[in-house]
């Protein structure tokens, strides 16, 4: 057994949450040698870049360009930053065992790390078709996107298969963003998903119709209501075709799968309370085990604004929950009070020339407003969600920073809603009066 190392604080996970947590620790003040961050990848970086700028045909983003915290307008934490602050950056290290009772983490290499306070920021792992035993799912060039190595593999495949055929399996975030970026790379792109429309967890049928038409106009083919049930490969093991449940077969040089993620909580099973697929925390992200905190994708926390408990998979919450947990850890040590986490759900995406933002809750009746014609030179439209007479959520495509701020304010305030016809007629004016 390799000898152990002790730290006052350990941040486990090198994604967005891990990076923002370390920055907050540095802000709050840590002594050299007190804090370590353990990552199985490189130094923490802004993961959203991987599905966007990393794959651009011109001037693609590369590290160190998008290390945290540039994604929110902060300074870029290069590997040297950690050593300058006396923070131990432990990279390419996978933790395979966590014993919360003895406050010990063990790496794949057998090194042990002990801590006084642990911040779990392990994020999600990508769901693979081979997990379901899909026939041929282990063929070459069937790719996923979660980590920087995945992005490198995808970038290499795009270069190797120029002008080839790409099939994107999945119609959510990753499916939409990668279909756009593959098309920008001049591949012949077909997107396949089982639901009746894309992004069904957020989009209404009307919102989705705009994006599907826009993508179709860009040359992306969309097949709805079917799933990939198998893959053909050539003698080298390279994928050549995708077999669909409806019996059709699509030629493919590259397949990209985006069918969701699973929170990485398995190290802590049976040691900590769980809820809704995540690790249950309080409003300060402390778990049922004192001195152990969980943030980002893995945390199920009290959503104060809606008086329920939720798990949120999005970069905005990854950043904010990490900062909240560290403030709470340091506040507890100093005996000072910290405000409860009061999160307003926020999601956004960018693809082609499009950019949308959503705030609040997408429950109740959706009312579409604005110009949702995909053929417009500058389409700009949105939707309000009305429940129990209140406006509880808002979506906007093509908004200015001021307009996006207005819909955020509306979602936080939950004002009484006008009639559907009045809301439709008022459009953005309704939000800007709040």
Short mmCIF file of C-alpha atoms in Angstrom, two decimals:
data_model
loop_
_atom_site.label_atom_id
_atom_site.label_comp_id
_atom_site.label_asym_id
_atom_site.label_seq_id
_atom_site.Cartn_x
_atom_site.Cartn_y
_atom_site.Cartn_z
CA UNK A 1 0.00 0.00 0.00
CA UNK A 2 1.41 3.36 -1.00
CA UNK A 3 1.77 5.83 1.86
CA UNK A 4 -1.10 8.19 2.57
CA UNK A 5 -1.37 11.95 2.39
CA UNK A 6 -3.55 14.07 4.65
CA UNK A 7 -5.33 17.30 3.71
CA UNK A 8 -7.70 19.53 5.64
CA UNK A 9 -9.91 19.77 2.55
CA UNK A 10 -10.20 17.50 -0.47
CA UNK A 11 -12.20 18.38 -3.58
CA UNK A 12 -12.94 15.16 -5.47
CA UNK A 13 -13.52 15.76 -9.20
CA UNK A 14 -11.85 18.03 -11.73
CA UNK A 15 -14.85 19.28 -13.68
CA UNK A 16 -16.57 22.64 -13.48
CA UNK A 17 -17.75 22.23 -9.87
CA UNK A 18 -14.31 21.14 -8.68
CA UNK A 19 -12.60 24.10 -10.32
CA UNK A 20 -15.06 26.68 -9.01
CA UNK A 21 -14.86 25.16 -5.51
CA UNK A 22 -11.08 25.52 -5.46
CA UNK A 23 -11.30 29.12 -6.64
CA UNK A 24 -13.77 29.88 -3.83
CA UNK A 25 -11.46 28.22 -1.27
CA UNK A 26 -8.61 30.43 -2.51
CA UNK A 27 -10.87 33.51 -2.21
CA UNK A 28 -11.92 32.57 1.31
CA UNK A 29 -8.32 31.82 2.29
CA UNK A 30 -6.50 28.51 2.67
CA UNK A 31 -3.03 27.81 3.99
CA UNK A 32 -0.49 26.11 1.71
CA UNK A 33 -0.88 22.33 1.97
CA UNK A 34 -4.46 22.45 3.35
CA UNK A 35 -6.32 21.85 0.10
CA UNK A 36 -6.05 19.21 -2.62
CA UNK A 37 -8.13 18.64 -5.73
CA UNK A 38 -8.11 15.14 -7.21
CA UNK A 39 -9.04 14.76 -10.88
CA UNK A 40 -8.94 11.76 -13.18
CA UNK A 41 -8.43 14.19 -16.05
CA UNK A 42 -6.41 17.40 -16.49
CA UNK A 43 -6.72 20.59 -14.44
CA UNK A 44 -10.37 21.75 -14.20
CA UNK A 45 -11.84 23.22 -17.37
CA UNK A 46 -15.14 24.55 -18.71
CA UNK A 47 -16.79 21.39 -19.98
CA UNK A 48 -19.39 23.11 -22.24
CA UNK A 49 -16.55 24.10 -24.62
CA UNK A 50 -16.21 20.44 -25.66
CA UNK A 51 -19.51 20.30 -27.55
CA UNK A 52 -19.04 23.72 -29.13
CA UNK A 53 -15.80 25.61 -29.85
CA UNK A 54 -13.51 22.59 -29.38
CA UNK A 55 -14.90 21.04 -32.56
CA UNK A 56 -15.14 24.18 -34.72
CA UNK A 57 -13.62 23.78 -38.21
CA UNK A 58 -11.84 27.17 -37.87
CA UNK A 59 -9.77 28.18 -34.85
CA UNK A 60 -11.00 25.44 -32.53
CA UNK A 61 -10.65 26.10 -28.80
CA UNK A 62 -7.81 24.25 -27.06
CA UNK A 63 -6.45 24.14 -23.54
CA UNK A 64 -5.20 26.14 -21.77
CA UNK A 65 -7.78 28.49 -23.35
CA UNK A 66 -10.83 27.27 -21.45
CA UNK A 67 -9.58 26.27 -18.03
CA UNK A 68 -11.94 27.45 -15.28
CA UNK A 69 -13.07 30.07 -14.53
CA UNK A 70 -13.19 31.76 -17.96
CA UNK A 71 -16.71 30.49 -18.66
CA UNK A 72 -18.17 33.00 -16.23
CA UNK A 73 -15.79 35.85 -16.98
CA UNK A 74 -13.32 34.95 -14.22
CA UNK A 75 -9.57 34.42 -14.28
CA UNK A 76 -8.14 31.36 -15.99
CA UNK A 77 -6.73 28.91 -13.46
CA UNK A 78 -3.72 27.39 -15.19
CA UNK A 79 -1.93 24.46 -13.50
CA UNK A 80 0.68 26.95 -12.17
CA UNK A 81 -2.06 28.89 -10.35
CA UNK A 82 -2.66 25.94 -8.01
CA UNK A 83 1.00 25.64 -7.02
CA UNK A 84 1.27 29.42 -6.54
CA UNK A 85 -1.62 29.20 -4.07
CA UNK A 86 -0.15 26.16 -2.28
CA UNK A 87 -3.01 23.97 -3.53
CA UNK A 88 -2.13 20.41 -4.44
CA UNK A 89 -3.36 19.53 -7.95
CA UNK A 90 -3.51 15.74 -8.18
CA UNK A 91 -4.21 14.80 -11.80
CA UNK A 92 -4.78 11.59 -13.81
CA UNK A 93 -5.78 9.98 -10.52
CA UNK A 94 -8.93 7.89 -10.29
CA UNK A 95 -10.37 7.27 -6.84
CA UNK A 96 -11.76 3.72 -6.70
CA UNK A 97 -12.76 3.51 -3.04
CA UNK A 98 -14.17 6.03 -0.58
CA UNK A 99 -14.59 5.20 3.10
CA UNK A 100 -16.46 8.09 4.67
CA UNK A 101 -16.30 6.58 8.16
CA UNK A 102 -12.48 6.62 8.19
CA UNK A 103 -12.32 9.74 5.93
CA UNK A 104 -10.13 7.88 3.43
CA UNK A 105 -10.00 7.86 -0.36
CA UNK A 106 -8.02 5.22 -2.24
CA UNK A 107 -6.76 5.62 -5.80
CA UNK A 108 -6.49 2.96 -8.52
CA UNK A 109 -2.73 2.97 -7.86
CA UNK A 110 -3.34 2.22 -4.16
CA UNK A 111 -2.44 5.66 -2.81
CA UNK A 112 -4.56 6.76 0.15
CA UNK A 113 -5.71 10.30 0.86
CA UNK A 114 -7.31 11.32 4.16
CA UNK A 115 -9.24 14.52 4.85
CA UNK A 116 -11.11 16.49 7.49
CA UNK A 117 -13.67 17.88 5.01
CA UNK A 118 -14.61 16.31 1.67
CA UNK A 119 -16.32 18.04 -1.25
CA UNK A 120 -17.76 15.51 -3.72
CA UNK A 121 -17.77 17.00 -7.24
CA UNK A 122 -17.65 13.78 -9.26
CA UNK A 123 -20.19 14.88 -11.88
CA UNK A 124 -21.77 12.43 -14.30
CA UNK A 125 -20.63 9.59 -16.49
CA UNK A 126 -22.02 9.22 -19.98
CA UNK A 127 -24.56 6.46 -20.65
CA UNK A 128 -23.18 4.09 -23.30
CA UNK A 129 -25.13 1.89 -25.68
CA UNK A 130 -22.81 -0.98 -24.76
CA UNK A 131 -24.30 -0.68 -21.23
CA UNK A 132 -27.55 -1.99 -22.75
CA UNK A 133 -25.80 -4.66 -24.82
CA UNK A 134 -26.71 -2.95 -28.12
CA UNK A 135 -25.35 -5.14 -30.93
CA UNK A 136 -22.10 -3.77 -32.44
CA UNK A 137 -21.97 -0.84 -29.99
CA UNK A 138 -18.24 -1.42 -29.38
CA UNK A 139 -17.31 -0.74 -33.03
CA UNK A 140 -14.71 1.96 -33.77
CA UNK A 141 -15.91 5.52 -34.39
CA UNK A 142 -18.98 5.14 -32.16
CA UNK A 143 -18.15 8.08 -29.96
CA UNK A 144 -19.40 9.82 -26.81
CA UNK A 145 -18.66 13.25 -25.39
CA UNK A 146 -17.99 13.91 -21.74
CA UNK A 147 -14.27 14.42 -21.19
CA UNK A 148 -11.45 16.06 -23.08
CA UNK A 149 -10.16 12.71 -24.41
CA UNK A 150 -13.62 12.10 -25.91
CA UNK A 151 -13.46 15.48 -27.64
CA UNK A 152 -9.99 14.67 -29.02
CA UNK A 153 -11.27 11.34 -30.37
CA UNK A 154 -14.25 13.05 -31.99
CA UNK A 155 -12.08 15.79 -33.49
CA UNK A 156 -9.71 13.17 -34.95
CA UNK A 157 -12.65 11.23 -36.42
CA UNK A 158 -14.04 14.41 -38.03
CA UNK A 159 -10.64 15.06 -39.66
CA UNK A 160 -10.32 11.44 -40.80
CA UNK A 161 -13.83 11.22 -42.28
CA UNK A 162 -14.07 14.58 -44.08
CA UNK A 163 -17.23 14.78 -46.17
CA UNK A 164 -18.44 11.50 -44.68
CA UNK A 165 -21.71 10.51 -43.07
CA UNK A 166 -22.37 11.14 -39.39
CA UNK A 167 -25.28 9.77 -37.37
CA UNK A 168 -26.13 11.45 -34.08
CA UNK A 169 -28.08 9.24 -31.67
CA UNK A 170 -30.09 11.37 -29.24
CA UNK A 171 -32.12 14.59 -29.49
CA UNK A 172 -31.18 16.41 -26.31
CA UNK A 173 -28.44 18.94 -25.55
CA UNK A 174 -25.54 16.90 -26.89
CA UNK A 175 -27.53 15.72 -29.92
CA UNK A 176 -28.48 19.26 -30.95
CA UNK A 177 -25.09 20.87 -30.28
CA UNK A 178 -23.09 18.10 -31.96
CA UNK A 179 -25.39 17.83 -34.99
CA UNK A 180 -24.72 21.53 -35.58
CA UNK A 181 -20.96 21.28 -35.14
CA UNK A 182 -20.70 18.17 -37.36
CA UNK A 183 -22.68 19.98 -40.07
CA UNK A 184 -20.30 22.99 -39.73
CA UNK A 185 -17.52 20.48 -40.47
CA UNK A 186 -19.26 19.60 -43.78
CA UNK A 187 -20.36 16.13 -42.75
CA UNK A 188 -23.64 14.65 -43.94
CA UNK A 189 -25.57 14.58 -40.64
CA UNK A 190 -28.61 12.55 -39.58
CA UNK A 191 -30.03 12.93 -36.09
CA UNK A 192 -32.08 10.05 -34.63
CA UNK A 193 -34.12 10.04 -31.43
CA UNK A 194 -37.09 8.13 -30.01
CA UNK A 195 -39.18 11.05 -28.71
CA UNK A 196 -41.82 12.88 -30.79
CA UNK A 197 -39.62 16.03 -30.82
CA UNK A 198 -36.14 17.23 -29.80
CA UNK A 199 -35.21 18.38 -26.24
CA UNK A 200 -38.48 17.03 -24.82
CA UNK A 201 -37.46 17.70 -21.21
CA UNK A 202 -37.62 21.45 -21.91
CA UNK A 203 -39.02 22.23 -25.36
CA UNK A 204 -42.73 22.21 -26.15
CA UNK A 205 -43.78 20.81 -29.53
CA UNK A 206 -43.98 24.39 -30.87
CA UNK A 207 -40.49 25.38 -29.68
CA UNK A 208 -39.02 22.13 -30.99
CA UNK A 209 -40.68 22.64 -34.39
CA UNK A 210 -38.64 25.82 -34.89
CA UNK A 211 -35.29 24.15 -34.12
CA UNK A 212 -36.08 21.06 -36.17
CA UNK A 213 -37.02 23.21 -39.19
CA UNK A 214 -33.95 25.40 -38.71
CA UNK A 215 -31.69 22.34 -38.60
CA UNK A 216 -33.46 20.82 -41.61
CA UNK A 217 -32.87 24.07 -43.55
CA UNK A 218 -29.16 23.74 -42.61
CA UNK A 219 -29.13 20.26 -44.14
CA UNK A 220 -29.38 18.14 -41.00
CA UNK A 221 -31.74 15.17 -41.50
CA UNK A 222 -33.96 14.35 -38.53
CA UNK A 223 -35.53 10.95 -37.83
CA UNK A 224 -37.96 10.93 -34.89
CA UNK A 225 -39.67 8.13 -33.02
CA UNK A 226 -37.04 5.47 -33.56
CA UNK A 227 -33.87 4.19 -31.87
CA UNK A 228 -30.59 2.56 -32.84
CA UNK A 229 -30.81 -1.19 -32.20
CA UNK A 230 -27.50 -2.26 -33.73
CA UNK A 231 -24.44 -1.33 -35.75
CA UNK A 232 -22.58 -2.89 -38.68
CA UNK A 233 -18.80 -2.70 -38.95
CA UNK A 234 -16.21 -3.53 -41.60
CA UNK A 235 -13.29 -5.97 -41.29
CA UNK A 236 -11.27 -3.36 -39.35
CA UNK A 237 -14.05 -2.99 -36.80
CA UNK A 238 -14.96 0.51 -38.04
CA UNK A 239 -18.65 1.34 -37.94
CA UNK A 240 -20.34 1.40 -41.36
CA UNK A 241 -24.08 1.51 -40.62
CA UNK A 242 -26.68 2.16 -37.94
CA UNK A 243 -29.66 -0.21 -37.79
CA UNK A 244 -32.87 1.40 -36.53
CA UNK A 245 -35.84 -0.14 -34.77
CA UNK A 246 -38.16 0.83 -37.64
CA UNK A 247 -36.11 -1.47 -39.89
CA UNK A 248 -34.22 1.21 -41.80
CA UNK A 249 -30.43 1.31 -42.04
CA UNK A 250 -28.29 4.47 -42.18
CA UNK A 251 -24.77 4.50 -43.63
CA UNK A 252 -22.33 5.95 -41.11
CA UNK A 253 -18.63 6.82 -40.93
CA UNK A 254 -19.02 8.41 -37.50
CA UNK A 255 -21.70 7.79 -34.87
CA UNK A 256 -22.01 10.15 -31.92
CA UNK A 257 -24.20 9.04 -29.04
CA UNK A 258 -25.77 11.50 -26.60
CA UNK A 259 -28.43 9.68 -24.61
CA UNK A 260 -27.80 11.17 -21.19
CA UNK A 261 -25.60 10.79 -18.16
CA UNK A 262 -25.64 9.17 -14.75
CA UNK A 263 -24.47 10.94 -11.60
CA UNK A 264 -21.24 9.34 -10.35
CA UNK A 265 -22.33 8.41 -6.84
CA UNK A 266 -21.31 4.72 -6.78
CA UNK A 267 -18.24 5.35 -4.55
CA UNK A 268 -20.59 6.51 -1.78
CA UNK A 269 -23.43 3.96 -2.09
CA UNK A 270 -24.78 2.93 1.30
CA UNK A 271 -22.62 5.48 3.13
CA UNK A 272 -24.70 8.58 2.57
CA UNK A 273 -28.41 9.39 2.13
CA UNK A 274 -29.61 9.49 -1.48
CA UNK A 275 -32.63 11.02 -3.16
CA UNK A 276 -33.87 11.27 -6.76
CA UNK A 277 -30.75 9.55 -8.08
CA UNK A 278 -28.34 11.91 -6.34
CA UNK A 279 -26.69 12.44 -2.97
CA UNK A 280 -29.15 14.21 -0.66
CA UNK A 281 -27.89 17.51 0.71
CA UNK A 282 -29.16 20.46 2.72
CA UNK A 283 -29.27 24.09 1.50
CA UNK A 284 -25.51 24.33 2.18
CA UNK A 285 -24.73 21.13 0.21
CA UNK A 286 -23.76 19.18 3.32
CA UNK A 287 -24.74 15.52 3.08
CA UNK A 288 -26.09 13.22 5.79
CA UNK A 289 -22.44 12.68 6.83
CA UNK A 290 -21.09 15.73 8.68
CA UNK A 291 -18.08 17.27 6.95
CA UNK A 292 -18.97 15.68 3.61
CA UNK A 293 -20.45 17.96 0.95
CA UNK A 294 -21.75 17.19 -2.56
CA UNK A 295 -22.18 19.68 -5.43
CA UNK A 296 -23.09 19.90 -9.11
CA UNK A 297 -24.64 16.96 -10.97
CA UNK A 298 -24.47 14.56 -8.00
CA UNK A 299 -26.38 16.69 -5.47
CA UNK A 300 -30.13 16.50 -4.79
CA UNK A 301 -30.80 19.72 -2.90
CA UNK A 302 -33.75 21.78 -1.61
CA UNK A 303 -35.03 24.03 -4.42
CA UNK A 304 -36.28 26.83 -2.21
CA UNK A 305 -38.24 28.72 -4.89
CA UNK A 306 -40.45 25.65 -5.63
CA UNK A 307 -40.34 24.08 -2.17
CA UNK A 308 -39.14 20.69 -3.44
CA UNK A 309 -35.93 18.72 -3.89
CA UNK A 310 -34.18 18.52 -7.24
CA UNK A 311 -31.04 17.42 -8.98
CA UNK A 312 -29.84 19.81 -11.69
CA UNK A 313 -27.43 18.89 -14.49
CA UNK A 314 -26.19 22.19 -15.84
CA UNK A 315 -23.01 24.24 -15.74
CA UNK A 316 -24.65 27.23 -14.01
CA UNK A 317 -25.66 25.14 -10.99
CA UNK A 318 -22.29 23.34 -11.05
CA UNK A 319 -20.55 26.68 -10.54
CA UNK A 320 -22.97 28.16 -8.01
CA UNK A 321 -23.40 25.06 -5.84
CA UNK A 322 -19.61 24.71 -5.54
CA UNK A 323 -19.26 28.31 -4.38
CA UNK A 324 -22.15 27.90 -1.93
CA UNK A 325 -20.66 24.75 -0.36
CA UNK A 326 -17.24 26.35 0.16
CA UNK A 327 -18.80 29.48 1.68
CA UNK A 328 -20.74 27.19 4.02
CA UNK A 329 -17.62 25.18 4.99
CA UNK A 330 -15.62 28.33 5.75
CA UNK A 331 -18.63 30.03 7.38
CA UNK A 332 -19.11 27.10 9.74
CA UNK A 333 -15.42 27.26 10.78
CA UNK A 334 -15.70 31.00 11.43
CA UNK A 335 -19.06 30.65 13.21
CA UNK A 336 -20.69 33.02 10.70
CA UNK A 337 -24.05 32.48 9.04
CA UNK A 338 -24.35 31.76 5.31
CA UNK A 339 -27.56 32.31 3.36
CA UNK A 340 -29.40 29.22 2.13
CA UNK A 341 -28.97 28.32 -1.53
CA UNK A 342 -31.85 29.91 -3.41
CA UNK A 343 -31.39 28.74 -6.96
CA UNK A 344 -33.37 29.85 -10.01
CA UNK A 345 -33.10 27.10 -12.66
CA UNK A 346 -31.24 28.36 -15.72
CA UNK A 347 -30.39 26.53 -18.93
CA UNK A 348 -28.92 27.76 -22.18
CA UNK A 349 -27.54 26.47 -25.44
CA UNK A 350 -25.82 27.77 -28.56
CA UNK A 351 -25.68 26.17 -32.00
CA UNK A 352 -25.31 27.51 -35.54
CA UNK A 353 -26.34 31.19 -35.24
CA UNK A 354 -28.87 30.38 -32.54
CA UNK A 355 -28.72 31.05 -28.83
CA UNK A 356 -31.46 30.45 -26.28
CA UNK A 357 -31.89 30.89 -22.53
CA UNK A 358 -34.50 29.49 -20.18
CA UNK A 359 -35.26 30.43 -16.57
CA UNK A 360 -37.62 28.98 -14.01
CA UNK A 361 -39.90 25.98 -14.29
CA UNK A 362 -41.42 24.54 -17.47
CA UNK A 363 -44.72 23.40 -15.96
CA UNK A 364 -48.32 24.35 -16.71
CA UNK A 365 -49.47 25.91 -19.99
CA UNK A 366 -46.88 27.17 -22.47
CA UNK A 367 -47.65 30.34 -24.44
CA UNK A 368 -45.48 31.03 -27.49
CA UNK A 369 -44.79 34.62 -28.60
CA UNK A 370 -42.69 36.41 -31.20
CA UNK A 371 -41.29 35.39 -34.58
CA UNK A 372 -40.72 31.63 -34.61
CA UNK A 373 -40.33 31.39 -38.37
CA UNK A 374 -37.12 29.39 -39.02
CA UNK A 375 -36.82 31.14 -42.38
CA UNK A 376 -36.59 34.61 -40.81
CA UNK A 377 -33.31 36.50 -41.14
CA UNK A 378 -33.17 36.97 -37.37
CA UNK A 379 -35.77 34.80 -35.67
CA UNK A 380 -36.67 35.91 -32.16
CA UNK A 381 -39.31 34.22 -30.10
CA UNK A 382 -40.05 32.91 -26.66
CA UNK A 383 -42.46 31.12 -24.41
CA UNK A 384 -43.98 31.74 -21.01
CA UNK A 385 -45.18 28.92 -18.75
CA UNK A 386 -48.28 29.66 -16.68
CA UNK A 387 -49.34 27.56 -13.71
CA UNK A 388 -52.05 28.40 -11.14
CA UNK A 389 -52.41 31.88 -12.65
CA UNK A 390 -48.70 32.71 -12.25
CA UNK A 391 -45.91 33.02 -14.82
CA UNK A 392 -43.36 30.45 -13.57
CA UNK A 393 -40.93 30.06 -16.47
CA UNK A 394 -39.67 31.82 -19.57
CA UNK A 395 -37.70 30.82 -22.66
CA UNK A 396 -36.15 33.17 -25.22
CA UNK A 397 -34.34 32.57 -28.50
CA UNK A 398 -32.20 35.38 -29.88
CA UNK A 399 -32.49 37.64 -26.84
CA UNK A 400 -30.16 40.51 -25.95
CA UNK A 401 -28.45 40.46 -22.52
CA UNK A 402 -31.08 42.93 -21.25
CA UNK A 403 -33.95 40.80 -22.55
CA UNK A 404 -32.47 37.63 -21.06
CA UNK A 405 -32.14 39.48 -17.74
CA UNK A 406 -35.82 40.47 -17.99
CA UNK A 407 -37.04 36.88 -18.40
CA UNK A 408 -34.79 35.80 -15.48
CA UNK A 409 -36.37 38.50 -13.31
CA UNK A 410 -39.84 37.36 -14.37
CA UNK A 411 -39.12 33.71 -13.53
CA UNK A 412 -37.84 34.72 -10.08
CA UNK A 413 -40.82 37.03 -9.37
CA UNK A 414 -43.52 34.63 -10.69
CA UNK A 415 -45.97 37.48 -11.41
CA UNK A 416 -49.69 36.95 -12.00
CA UNK A 417 -50.12 36.07 -15.69
CA UNK A 418 -52.25 37.94 -18.18
CA UNK A 419 -54.65 35.91 -20.35
CA UNK A 420 -52.98 33.67 -22.98
CA UNK A 421 -54.03 36.06 -25.77
CA UNK A 422 -52.68 39.08 -23.90
CA UNK A 423 -49.40 37.29 -23.08
CA UNK A 424 -48.99 36.32 -26.72
CA UNK A 425 -49.67 39.89 -27.86
CA UNK A 426 -47.43 41.49 -25.21
CA UNK A 427 -44.56 39.08 -25.80
CA UNK A 428 -41.30 40.36 -24.31
CA UNK A 429 -43.05 43.53 -23.14
CA UNK A 430 -44.70 41.48 -20.41
CA UNK A 431 -41.32 40.46 -18.96
CA UNK A 432 -39.73 43.90 -19.31
CA UNK A 433 -42.49 45.49 -17.16
CA UNK A 434 -41.77 43.23 -14.17
#
